[in-house]
C-alpha cells in the first residue's frame, strides 16, 4: 500500500511542485528538518483539496477497504486511513519513515487513523540503530 515514488508519479507536475524530496541527511547542524518537511507534506495535501468521505461500501463488517493512492489523488476523496497511506508515500519520498496508528473507541464502533513521524529519525530513544538501518 505504501511505496516510495507513488505520489510524485501520480500527481501532475504542478501539483507535485513544493513537496519535499529526498535529502541525504535530514539533520544538519544538530537540527532536524523532519518536522518542517512533514508539515510541508501536510500543507501540500491540504492544497490538493482532498475531501473526507465515508469508507467504501464494499468494506466488510469490522474491516475497511483502503482506497489505492491513485484513487485518492485522482478523485480527491479519502477516509482518514486512505489519506494516511497517501501521506506516508509522500513522507517516504522525503526520506521520512512514518508509522500509521489506528485507534478505536466504543468497542470498535468509532475508528480513526493518524500518522506518527519520528522527529529525530529514530523511533527508540537510547537506541543506536537508525531507522535507515532497519529494525
XYZ file of C-alpha atoms in Angstrom:
135
model
C 0.000 0.000 0.000
C 2.732 2.495 0.922
C 5.511 2.857 -1.634
C 8.189 5.406 -2.450
C 7.525 7.495 -5.548
C 3.793 6.888 -5.968
C 2.625 10.385 -5.071
C 5.177 12.022 -7.358
C 4.265 9.737 -10.282
C 0.510 10.134 -9.788
C 0.314 13.921 -9.451
C 0.612 16.411 -12.268
C 3.947 18.230 -12.048
C 2.202 21.461 -10.982
C 0.558 19.644 -8.053
C 3.840 17.927 -7.082
C 5.763 21.226 -7.031
C 6.630 22.119 -3.439
C 6.521 18.617 -1.976
C 9.833 17.933 -0.201
C 12.087 15.468 -1.955
C 14.743 13.133 -0.637
C 17.766 14.587 1.084
C 20.912 12.699 2.045
C 20.601 13.823 5.665
C 17.582 15.393 7.332
C 19.739 16.508 10.274
C 22.030 19.495 9.729
C 23.961 21.448 12.360
C 22.246 19.455 15.110
C 18.764 20.446 13.901
C 16.333 18.009 12.336
C 14.303 19.038 9.296
C 11.826 16.185 9.676
C 9.174 18.402 11.314
C 9.225 21.136 8.656
C 9.216 18.526 5.870
C 6.266 16.654 7.412
C 4.418 19.953 7.871
C 5.056 20.848 4.220
C 3.653 17.494 3.076
C 0.538 18.120 5.208
C 0.144 21.601 3.695
C 0.550 20.279 0.150
C -2.140 17.642 0.742
C -4.411 20.381 2.124
C -3.809 22.400 -1.070
C -4.980 19.407 -3.123
C -8.434 19.820 -1.570
C -8.974 16.168 -0.720
C -12.413 15.730 0.874
C -13.338 13.287 3.630
C -15.765 10.575 2.540
C -17.264 7.526 4.219
C -15.494 4.221 3.936
C -16.054 2.261 0.714
C -19.391 0.468 0.529
C -17.651 -2.815 -0.300
C -15.846 -2.834 3.070
C -16.677 -5.872 5.177
C -18.111 -5.560 8.701
C -15.264 -4.958 11.147
C -12.834 -4.116 8.330
C -12.340 -1.225 5.970
C -11.126 -1.342 2.391
C -8.314 1.142 1.834
C -8.511 3.102 -1.394
C -5.398 2.937 -3.574
C -3.296 6.107 -3.631
C -4.091 6.664 -7.308
C -7.838 6.835 -6.469
C -7.258 9.233 -3.567
C -5.213 11.592 -5.743
C -7.405 11.293 -8.854
C -10.802 11.734 -7.198
C -9.619 13.873 -4.234
C -11.756 11.848 -1.802
C -10.481 9.800 1.149
C -11.118 8.415 4.605
C -8.588 9.051 7.351
C -6.768 5.772 6.627
C -6.727 6.455 2.862
C -5.145 9.845 3.461
C -2.670 8.391 5.961
C -1.448 5.925 3.329
C -1.060 8.695 0.723
C 0.729 10.937 3.256
C 3.126 8.112 4.144
C 4.016 7.629 0.473
C 4.958 11.315 0.208
C 6.826 11.120 3.528
C 8.933 8.230 2.231
C 9.728 10.347 -0.841
C 11.115 12.980 1.562
C 13.215 10.456 3.495
C 10.841 10.348 6.478
C 9.876 6.962 7.914
C 6.332 7.294 9.349
C 4.002 4.857 11.065
C 0.223 4.666 10.807
C -1.565 4.344 14.140
C -5.170 3.173 14.229
C -7.285 3.779 17.316
C -10.727 2.524 18.244
C -13.342 3.517 20.797
C -16.789 2.309 21.804
C -15.975 -1.334 21.169
C -14.715 -0.653 17.661
C -17.696 1.445 16.601
C -15.545 4.567 16.242
C -12.203 4.254 14.485
C -9.576 6.716 13.396
C -6.098 6.643 11.858
C -3.222 9.089 12.256
C 0.369 9.258 11.046
C 3.259 9.298 13.507
C 6.530 10.872 12.396
C 9.858 10.294 14.193
C 11.135 13.825 14.753
C 14.704 12.664 15.358
C 14.637 9.926 12.671
C 14.654 7.356 15.463
C 11.679 5.575 16.955
C 13.507 4.482 20.119
C 15.401 6.846 22.415
C 18.758 5.465 23.532
C 18.927 3.015 20.643
C 21.960 3.218 18.379
C 20.114 1.804 15.374
C 18.869 4.494 12.989
C 15.740 3.890 11.011
C 17.851 3.972 7.828
C 19.477 0.738 9.012
C 16.185 -1.018 9.685
C 14.771 -2.724 12.729
